[in-house]
Amino acid sequence: MTSTTAPPVTPTRVRAATTATYAAFIGSGFAFASWASRIPQVRDRLDLDASALGLVLLAIAAGSLLALPLSGPVVARIGSSRTVMVMAVLLGVGLTSAALGSLTGVVPVVVGLFVLGFANGAWDVGMNVQGTVVERHLGRSIMSRFHAGFSLGTVAGALLGAAAVALHVPVPVHLTGVAVVVVAGVVWQARRFVADHDDADPDPAVEPPRGGALAAWREPRTLLIGVFVLAFSFAEGVGNDWISVAAIDGHHVSAALGTLAFAAFLSAMTIGRWFGPALLDRHGRTRVVRVLAVIGIAGVALFVFGPSPVHAFAGTMLWGLGASLGFPVGMSAGGDDPRRAAGRVSVIASIGYCAFLSGPPVIGFLGDHLTVLRALTVVAVLLGLATLLAGTVRPLTTTRAEAPLPK
């Protein structure tokens, strides 16, 4: 553990940390969407078919999945601030390597994407830890707004990517510039994080039950929530990776319009995450996520089978809105019992992240036989499963039918 003496946590410092945490979430989303917006150009440059592209994209998920179990001890030892700063630099290296590698071959792109995924996974844990610290100091929950900030960053990255495609900016120039801006901005802001814990804190919280993580793997409710989260994560991840490709190849729009379709998907997801808490407070988790899953199914169907690009664009927005709240609601359901939250959230996240590992190759392999556009119907099937599992996220509290999420 780091032993530096933290300065007093004043309201001014908490406000600065809040802004810095938003910056970390926005920067992460901006970097990711910048890469995703140029996937079609990298594919064409390397002459990859759908299955090969799916395997290349798998490198990001593999790096993230390796980082997730390792990042907890790292954050505990060096703190969320240093973790985010170090990983921002590493992500910049990975993004630049993948961009430059697109000029030479598949191997350097895969290596760069693996590094990018590893850095993004640890960065994600670090900034979420800081988010919980800020919440504790503010005395209210604003985590959903931080995640909306991530989505806002993805929208900005996608729009910049669309502009770069329209202006014929080379992939290495575009993504290297993004890497420099993100690294500089996030490292500067992360220095303003507050300490993850206060040495002067009174008695520590009640220790969770022993073997919590292992016990959670034997809980039917926890496992079903994990599958629920996996379905929504698959919908989100496939949208991120394949919407622009499917729009260009399946609906025969230009590269710039294909990237704008991706931006429309991200915009709808951002709106859902920003305004979703009010719906959850009013109508409860189960009803809201079930309706959103149905909206997502309609959006996927409209995107895949719509007769024109206009219908496809409308479909991407419904798809993004439908996928917006599944992951955060699943995390909230896992944390209903504070004593067992760590184990349950860990299990749910581990199952959910399998979607990011399986999504690219599944769509890629199906795309070789059905076309990428038709392969996306798998998303609708999984969202249909999510509607059946929506009842599992109902709060454990028995005194109220549906406990509102904190504002």
mmCIF file with all atom_site columns, N, CA and C in Angstrom, residues 252-303:
data_model
loop_
_atom_site.group_PDB
_atom_site.id
_atom_site.type_symbol
_atom_site.label_atom_id
_atom_site.label_alt_id
_atom_site.label_comp_id
_atom_site.label_asym_id
_atom_site.label_entity_id
_atom_site.label_seq_id
_atom_site.pdbx_PDB_ins_code
_atom_site.Cartn_x
_atom_site.Cartn_y
_atom_site.Cartn_z
_atom_site.occupancy
_atom_site.B_iso_or_equiv
_atom_site.pdbx_formal_charge
_atom_site.auth_seq_id
_atom_site.auth_comp_id
_atom_site.auth_asym_id
_atom_site.auth_atom_id
_atom_site.pdbx_PDB_model_num
ATOM 1   N N  . HIS A 1 252 ? -24.740 -0.433 -47.779 1.00 0.00 ? 252 HIS A N  1
ATOM 2   C CA . HIS A 1 252 ? -24.017 0.202  -48.884 1.00 0.00 ? 252 HIS A CA 1
ATOM 3   C C  . HIS A 1 252 ? -23.969 1.724  -48.757 1.00 0.00 ? 252 HIS A C  1
ATOM 4   N N  . VAL A 1 253 ? -23.756 2.195  -47.531 1.00 0.00 ? 253 VAL A N  1
ATOM 5   C CA . VAL A 1 253 ? -23.563 3.624  -47.323 1.00 0.00 ? 253 VAL A CA 1
ATOM 6   C C  . VAL A 1 253 ? -22.071 3.928  -47.399 1.00 0.00 ? 253 VAL A C  1
ATOM 7   N N  . SER A 1 254 ? -21.736 5.202  -47.447 1.00 0.00 ? 254 SER A N  1
ATOM 8   C CA . SER A 1 254 ? -20.326 5.585  -47.490 1.00 0.00 ? 254 SER A CA 1
ATOM 9   C C  . SER A 1 254 ? -19.660 5.320  -46.149 1.00 0.00 ? 254 SER A C  1
ATOM 10  N N  . ALA A 1 255 ? -18.335 5.363  -46.146 1.00 0.00 ? 255 ALA A N  1
ATOM 11  C CA . ALA A 1 255 ? -17.604 5.127  -44.906 1.00 0.00 ? 255 ALA A CA 1
ATOM 12  C C  . ALA A 1 255 ? -17.954 6.163  -43.851 1.00 0.00 ? 255 ALA A C  1
ATOM 13  N N  . ALA A 1 256 ? -18.103 7.419  -44.269 1.00 0.00 ? 256 ALA A N  1
ATOM 14  C CA . ALA A 1 256 ? -18.438 8.478  -43.312 1.00 0.00 ? 256 ALA A CA 1
ATOM 15  C C  . ALA A 1 256 ? -19.827 8.252  -42.715 1.00 0.00 ? 256 ALA A C  1
ATOM 16  N N  . LEU A 1 257 ? -20.811 7.862  -43.543 1.00 0.00 ? 257 LEU A N  1
ATOM 17  C CA . LEU A 1 257 ? -22.154 7.604  -43.037 1.00 0.00 ? 257 LEU A CA 1
ATOM 18  C C  . LEU A 1 257 ? -22.179 6.363  -42.148 1.00 0.00 ? 257 LEU A C  1
ATOM 19  N N  . GLY A 1 258 ? -21.344 5.378  -42.472 1.00 0.00 ? 258 GLY A N  1
ATOM 20  C CA . GLY A 1 258 ? -21.256 4.202  -41.613 1.00 0.00 ? 258 GLY A CA 1
ATOM 21  C C  . GLY A 1 258 ? -20.754 4.559  -40.231 1.00 0.00 ? 258 GLY A C  1
ATOM 22  N N  . THR A 1 259 ? -19.790 5.462  -40.164 1.00 0.00 ? 259 THR A N  1
ATOM 23  C CA . THR A 1 259 ? -19.283 5.907  -38.869 1.00 0.00 ? 259 THR A CA 1
ATOM 24  C C  . THR A 1 259 ? -20.321 6.740  -38.141 1.00 0.00 ? 259 THR A C  1
ATOM 25  N N  . LEU A 1 260 ? -21.123 7.514  -38.880 1.00 0.00 ? 260 LEU A N  1
ATOM 26  C CA . LEU A 1 260 ? -22.199 8.281  -38.246 1.00 0.00 ? 260 LEU A CA 1
ATOM 27  C C  . LEU A 1 260 ? -23.276 7.362  -37.668 1.00 0.00 ? 260 LEU A C  1
ATOM 28  N N  . ALA A 1 261 ? -23.494 6.211  -38.305 1.00 0.00 ? 261 ALA A N  1
ATOM 29  C CA . ALA A 1 261 ? -24.430 5.243  -37.735 1.00 0.00 ? 261 ALA A CA 1
ATOM 30  C C  . ALA A 1 261 ? -23.926 4.755  -36.382 1.00 0.00 ? 261 ALA A C  1
ATOM 31  N N  . PHE A 1 262 ? -22.639 4.523  -36.292 1.00 0.00 ? 262 PHE A N  1
ATOM 32  C CA . PHE A 1 262 ? -22.019 4.147  -35.020 1.00 0.00 ? 262 PHE A CA 1
ATOM 33  C C  . PHE A 1 262 ? -22.199 5.269  -34.003 1.00 0.00 ? 262 PHE A C  1
ATOM 34  N N  . ALA A 1 263 ? -22.028 6.510  -34.440 1.00 0.00 ? 263 ALA A N  1
ATOM 35  C CA . ALA A 1 263 ? -22.204 7.654  -33.542 1.00 0.00 ? 263 ALA A CA 1
ATOM 36  C C  . ALA A 1 263 ? -23.647 7.754  -33.059 1.00 0.00 ? 263 ALA A C  1
ATOM 37  N N  . ALA A 1 264 ? -24.611 7.430  -33.938 1.00 0.00 ? 264 ALA A N  1
ATOM 38  C CA . ALA A 1 264 ? -26.018 7.457  -33.534 1.00 0.00 ? 264 ALA A CA 1
ATOM 39  C C  . ALA A 1 264 ? -26.290 6.424  -32.445 1.00 0.00 ? 264 ALA A C  1
ATOM 40  N N  . PHE A 1 265 ? -25.716 5.251  -32.583 1.00 0.00 ? 265 PHE A N  1
ATOM 41  C CA . PHE A 1 265 ? -25.842 4.205  -31.572 1.00 0.00 ? 265 PHE A CA 1
ATOM 42  C C  . PHE A 1 265 ? -25.309 4.690  -30.227 1.00 0.00 ? 265 PHE A C  1
ATOM 43  N N  . LEU A 1 266 ? -24.121 5.301  -30.239 1.00 0.00 ? 266 LEU A N  1
ATOM 44  C CA . LEU A 1 266 ? -23.505 5.775  -29.006 1.00 0.00 ? 266 LEU A CA 1
ATOM 45  C C  . LEU A 1 266 ? -24.285 6.935  -28.399 1.00 0.00 ? 266 LEU A C  1
ATOM 46  N N  . SER A 1 267 ? -24.834 7.799  -29.248 1.00 0.00 ? 267 SER A N  1
ATOM 47  C CA . SER A 1 267 ? -25.626 8.925  -28.738 1.00 0.00 ? 267 SER A CA 1
ATOM 48  C C  . SER A 1 267 ? -26.854 8.438  -27.988 1.00 0.00 ? 267 SER A C  1
ATOM 49  N N  . ALA A 1 268 ? -27.537 7.454  -28.559 1.00 0.00 ? 268 ALA A N  1
ATOM 50  C CA . ALA A 1 268 ? -28.722 6.915  -27.906 1.00 0.00 ? 268 ALA A CA 1
ATOM 51  C C  . ALA A 1 268 ? -28.362 6.249  -26.581 1.00 0.00 ? 268 ALA A C  1
ATOM 52  N N  . MET A 1 269 ? -27.244 5.552  -26.538 1.00 0.00 ? 269 MET A N  1
ATOM 53  C CA . MET A 1 269 ? -26.812 4.922  -25.300 1.00 0.00 ? 269 MET A CA 1
ATOM 54  C C  . MET A 1 269 ? -26.489 5.979  -24.243 1.00 0.00 ? 269 MET A C  1
ATOM 55  N N  . THR A 1 270 ? -25.872 7.064  -24.645 1.00 0.00 ? 270 THR A N  1
ATOM 56  C CA . THR A 1 270 ? -25.561 8.149  -23.714 1.00 0.00 ? 270 THR A CA 1
ATOM 57  C C  . THR A 1 270 ? -26.834 8.742  -23.119 1.00 0.00 ? 270 THR A C  1
ATOM 58  N N  . ILE A 1 271 ? -27.822 8.981  -23.959 1.00 0.00 ? 271 ILE A N  1
ATOM 59  C CA . ILE A 1 271 ? -29.093 9.531  -23.483 1.00 0.00 ? 271 ILE A CA 1
ATOM 60  C C  . ILE A 1 271 ? -29.746 8.581  -22.479 1.00 0.00 ? 271 ILE A C  1
ATOM 61  N N  . GLY A 1 272 ? -29.726 7.295  -22.795 1.00 0.00 ? 272 GLY A N  1
ATOM 62  C CA . GLY A 1 272 ? -30.324 6.327  -21.894 1.00 0.00 ? 272 GLY A CA 1
ATOM 63  C C  . GLY A 1 272 ? -29.647 6.295  -20.547 1.00 0.00 ? 272 GLY A C  1
ATOM 64  N N  . ARG A 1 273 ? -28.328 6.399  -20.527 1.00 0.00 ? 273 ARG A N  1
ATOM 65  C CA . ARG A 1 273 ? -27.592 6.345  -19.262 1.00 0.00 ? 273 ARG A CA 1
ATOM 66  C C  . ARG A 1 273 ? -27.741 7.632  -18.460 1.00 0.00 ? 273 ARG A C  1
ATOM 67  N N  . TRP A 1 274 ? -27.924 8.746  -19.130 1.00 0.00 ? 274 TRP A N  1
ATOM 68  C CA . TRP A 1 274 ? -28.046 10.010 -18.414 1.00 0.00 ? 274 TRP A CA 1
ATOM 69  C C  . TRP A 1 274 ? -29.424 10.152 -17.752 1.00 0.00 ? 274 TRP A C  1
ATOM 70  N N  . PHE A 1 275 ? -30.461 9.752  -18.483 1.00 0.00 ? 275 PHE A N  1
ATOM 71  C CA . PHE A 1 275 ? -31.821 9.934  -17.975 1.00 0.00 ? 275 PHE A CA 1
ATOM 72  C C  . PHE A 1 275 ? -32.401 8.663  -17.353 1.00 0.00 ? 275 PHE A C  1
ATOM 73  N N  . GLY A 1 276 ? -31.703 7.552  -17.472 1.00 0.00 ? 276 GLY A N  1
ATOM 74  C CA . GLY A 1 276 ? -32.205 6.289  -16.961 1.00 0.00 ? 276 GLY A CA 1
ATOM 75  C C  . GLY A 1 276 ? -32.518 6.251  -15.484 1.00 0.00 ? 276 GLY A C  1
ATOM 76  N N  . PRO A 1 277 ? -31.677 6.851  -14.606 1.00 0.00 ? 277 PRO A N  1
ATOM 77  C CA . PRO A 1 277 ? -31.971 6.769  -13.166 1.00 0.00 ? 277 PRO A CA 1
ATOM 78  C C  . PRO A 1 277 ? -33.363 7.244  -12.792 1.00 0.00 ? 277 PRO A C  1
ATOM 79  N N  . ALA A 1 278 ? -33.888 8.278  -13.450 1.00 0.00 ? 278 ALA A N  1
ATOM 80  C CA . ALA A 1 278 ? -35.235 8.750  -13.124 1.00 0.00 ? 278 ALA A CA 1
ATOM 81  C C  . ALA A 1 278 ? -36.278 7.689  -13.453 1.00 0.00 ? 278 ALA A C  1
ATOM 82  N N  . LEU A 1 279 ? -36.094 6.977  -14.564 1.00 0.00 ? 279 LEU A N  1
ATOM 83  C CA . LEU A 1 279 ? -37.024 5.902  -14.913 1.00 0.00 ? 279 LEU A CA 1
ATOM 84  C C  . LEU A 1 279 ? -36.939 4.759  -13.917 1.00 0.00 ? 279 LEU A C  1
ATOM 85  N N  . LEU A 1 280 ? -35.725 4.430  -13.491 1.00 0.00 ? 280 LEU A N  1
ATOM 86  C CA . LEU A 1 280 ? -35.549 3.346  -12.528 1.00 0.00 ? 280 LEU A CA 1
ATOM 87  C C  . LEU A 1 280 ? -36.192 3.698  -11.194 1.00 0.00 ? 280 LEU A C  1
ATOM 88  N N  . ASP A 1 281 ? -36.046 4.966  -10.779 1.00 0.00 ? 281 ASP A N  1
ATOM 89  C CA . ASP A 1 281 ? -36.661 5.404  -9.530  1.00 0.00 ? 281 ASP A CA 1
ATOM 90  C C  . ASP A 1 281 ? -38.181 5.287  -9.591  1.00 0.00 ? 281 ASP A C  1
ATOM 91  N N  . ARG A 1 282 ? -38.732 5.601  -10.741 1.00 0.00 ? 282 ARG A N  1
ATOM 92  C CA . ARG A 1 282 ? -40.195 5.671  -10.856 1.00 0.00 ? 282 ARG A CA 1
ATOM 93  C C  . ARG A 1 282 ? -40.836 4.312  -11.117 1.00 0.00 ? 282 ARG A C  1
ATOM 94  N N  . HIS A 1 283 ? -40.177 3.501  -11.961 1.00 0.00 ? 283 HIS A N  1
ATOM 95  C CA . HIS A 1 283 ? -40.819 2.267  -12.413 1.00 0.00 ? 283 HIS A CA 1
ATOM 96  C C  . HIS A 1 283 ? -40.129 0.988  -11.922 1.00 0.00 ? 283 HIS A C  1
ATOM 97  N N  . GLY A 1 284 ? -38.950 1.101  -11.349 1.00 0.00 ? 284 GLY A N  1
ATOM 98  C CA . GLY A 1 284 ? -38.256 -0.087 -10.860 1.00 0.00 ? 284 GLY A CA 1
ATOM 99  C C  . GLY A 1 284 ? -37.374 -0.727 -11.910 1.00 0.00 ? 284 GLY A C  1
ATOM 100 N N  . ARG A 1 285 ? -36.375 -1.473 -11.423 1.00 0.00 ? 285 ARG A N  1
ATOM 101 C CA . ARG A 1 285 ? -35.379 -2.066 -12.321 1.00 0.00 ? 285 ARG A CA 1
ATOM 102 C C  . ARG A 1 285 ? -35.998 -3.019 -13.341 1.00 0.00 ? 285 ARG A C  1
ATOM 103 N N  . THR A 1 286 ? -36.781 -3.978 -12.845 1.00 0.00 ? 286 THR A N  1
ATOM 104 C CA . THR A 1 286 ? -37.251 -5.060 -13.709 1.00 0.00 ? 286 THR A CA 1
ATOM 105 C C  . THR A 1 286 ? -38.062 -4.537 -14.885 1.00 0.00 ? 286 THR A C  1
ATOM 106 N N  . ARG A 1 287 ? -39.020 -3.679 -14.604 1.00 0.00 ? 287 ARG A N  1
ATOM 107 C CA . ARG A 1 287 ? -39.879 -3.174 -15.668 1.00 0.00 ? 287 ARG A CA 1
ATOM 108 C C  . ARG A 1 287 ? -39.089 -2.365 -16.689 1.00 0.00 ? 287 ARG A C  1
ATOM 109 N N  . VAL A 1 288 ? -38.161 -1.528 -16.207 1.00 0.00 ? 288 VAL A N  1
ATOM 110 C CA . VAL A 1 288 ? -37.402 -0.665 -17.119 1.00 0.00 ? 288 VAL A CA 1
ATOM 111 C C  . VAL A 1 288 ? -36.495 -1.489 -18.028 1.00 0.00 ? 288 VAL A C  1
ATOM 112 N N  . VAL A 1 289 ? -35.724 -2.419 -17.456 1.00 0.00 ? 289 VAL A N  1
ATOM 113 C CA . VAL A 1 289 ? -34.785 -3.164 -18.304 1.00 0.00 ? 289 VAL A CA 1
ATOM 114 C C  . VAL A 1 289 ? -35.519 -4.101 -19.247 1.00 0.00 ? 289 VAL A C  1
ATOM 115 N N  . ARG A 1 290 ? -36.696 -4.597 -18.834 1.00 0.00 ? 290 ARG A N  1
ATOM 116 C CA . ARG A 1 290 ? -37.452 -5.461 -19.738 1.00 0.00 ? 290 ARG A CA 1
ATOM 117 C C  . ARG A 1 290 ? -37.950 -4.661 -20.947 1.00 0.00 ? 290 ARG A C  1
ATOM 118 N N  . VAL A 1 291 ? -38.471 -3.457 -20.695 1.00 0.00 ? 291 VAL A N  1
ATOM 119 C CA . VAL A 1 291 ? -38.916 -2.609 -21.798 1.00 0.00 ? 291 VAL A CA 1
ATOM 120 C C  . VAL A 1 291 ? -37.747 -2.225 -22.690 1.00 0.00 ? 291 VAL A C  1
ATOM 121 N N  . LEU A 1 292 ? -36.606 -1.892 -22.072 1.00 0.00 ? 292 LEU A N  1
ATOM 122 C CA . LEU A 1 292 ? -35.441 -1.522 -22.874 1.00 0.00 ? 292 LEU A CA 1
ATOM 123 C C  . LEU A 1 292 ? -34.945 -2.684 -23.723 1.00 0.00 ? 292 LEU A C  1
ATOM 124 N N  . ALA A 1 293 ? -34.997 -3.901 -23.190 1.00 0.00 ? 293 ALA A N  1
ATOM 125 C CA . ALA A 1 293 ? -34.576 -5.061 -23.981 1.00 0.00 ? 293 ALA A CA 1
ATOM 126 C C  . ALA A 1 293 ? -35.462 -5.223 -25.208 1.00 0.00 ? 293 ALA A C  1
ATOM 127 N N  . VAL A 1 294 ? -36.769 -5.020 -25.040 1.00 0.00 ? 294 VAL A N  1
ATOM 128 C CA . VAL A 1 294 ? -37.692 -5.109 -26.174 1.00 0.00 ? 294 VAL A CA 1
ATOM 129 C C  . VAL A 1 294 ? -37.400 -4.011 -27.194 1.00 0.00 ? 294 VAL A C  1
ATOM 130 N N  . ILE A 1 295 ? -37.112 -2.802 -26.695 1.00 0.00 ? 295 ILE A N  1
ATOM 131 C CA . ILE A 1 295 ? -36.734 -1.714 -27.603 1.00 0.00 ? 295 ILE A CA 1
ATOM 132 C C  . ILE A 1 295 ? -35.467 -2.071 -28.368 1.00 0.00 ? 295 ILE A C  1
ATOM 133 N N  . GLY A 1 296 ? -34.517 -2.675 -27.673 1.00 0.00 ? 296 GLY A N  1
ATOM 134 C CA . GLY A 1 296 ? -33.278 -3.093 -28.335 1.00 0.00 ? 296 GLY A CA 1
ATOM 135 C C  . GLY A 1 296 ? -33.529 -4.131 -29.408 1.00 0.00 ? 296 GLY A C  1
ATOM 136 N N  . ILE A 1 297 ? -34.417 -5.087 -29.133 1.00 0.00 ? 297 ILE A N  1
ATOM 137 C CA . ILE A 1 297 ? -34.753 -6.097 -30.137 1.00 0.00 ? 297 ILE A CA 1
ATOM 138 C C  . ILE A 1 297 ? -35.345 -5.433 -31.377 1.00 0.00 ? 297 ILE A C  1
ATOM 139 N N  . ALA A 1 298 ? -36.255 -4.488 -31.157 1.00 0.00 ? 298 ALA A N  1
ATOM 140 C CA . ALA A 1 298 ? -36.857 -3.775 -32.284 1.00 0.00 ? 298 ALA A CA 1
ATOM 141 C C  . ALA A 1 298 ? -35.804 -3.006 -33.070 1.00 0.00 ? 298 ALA A C  1
ATOM 142 N N  . GLY A 1 299 ? -34.869 -2.399 -32.355 1.00 0.00 ? 299 GLY A N  1
ATOM 143 C CA . GLY A 1 299 ? -33.817 -1.654 -33.031 1.00 0.00 ? 299 GLY A CA 1
ATOM 144 C C  . GLY A 1 299 ? -32.923 -2.533 -33.886 1.00 0.00 ? 299 GLY A C  1
ATOM 145 N N  . VAL A 1 300 ? -32.525 -3.683 -33.355 1.00 0.00 ? 300 VAL A N  1
ATOM 146 C CA . VAL A 1 300 ? -31.688 -4.611 -34.129 1.00 0.00 ? 300 VAL A CA 1
ATOM 147 C C  . VAL A 1 300 ? -32.435 -5.085 -35.370 1.00 0.00 ? 300 VAL A C  1
ATOM 148 N N  . ALA A 1 301 ? -33.715 -5.440 -35.196 1.00 0.00 ? 301 ALA A N  1
ATOM 149 C CA . ALA A 1 301 ? -34.506 -5.905 -36.338 1.00 0.00 ? 301 ALA A CA 1
ATOM 150 C C  . ALA A 1 301 ? -34.625 -4.823 -37.411 1.00 0.00 ? 301 ALA A C  1
ATOM 151 N N  . LEU A 1 302 ? -34.821 -3.578 -36.971 1.00 0.00 ? 302 LEU A N  1
ATOM 152 C CA . LEU A 1 302 ? -34.945 -2.482 -37.927 1.00 0.00 ? 302 LEU A CA 1
ATOM 153 C C  . LEU A 1 302 ? -33.619 -2.225 -38.633 1.00 0.00 ? 302 LEU A C  1
ATOM 154 N N  . PHE A 1 303 ? -32.516 -2.329 -37.889 1.00 0.00 ? 303 PHE A N  1
ATOM 155 C CA . PHE A 1 303 ? -31.200 -2.125 -38.500 1.00 0.00 ? 303 PHE A CA 1
ATOM 156 C C  . PHE A 1 303 ? -30.892 -3.220 -39.519 1.00 0.00 ? 303 PHE A C  1
#
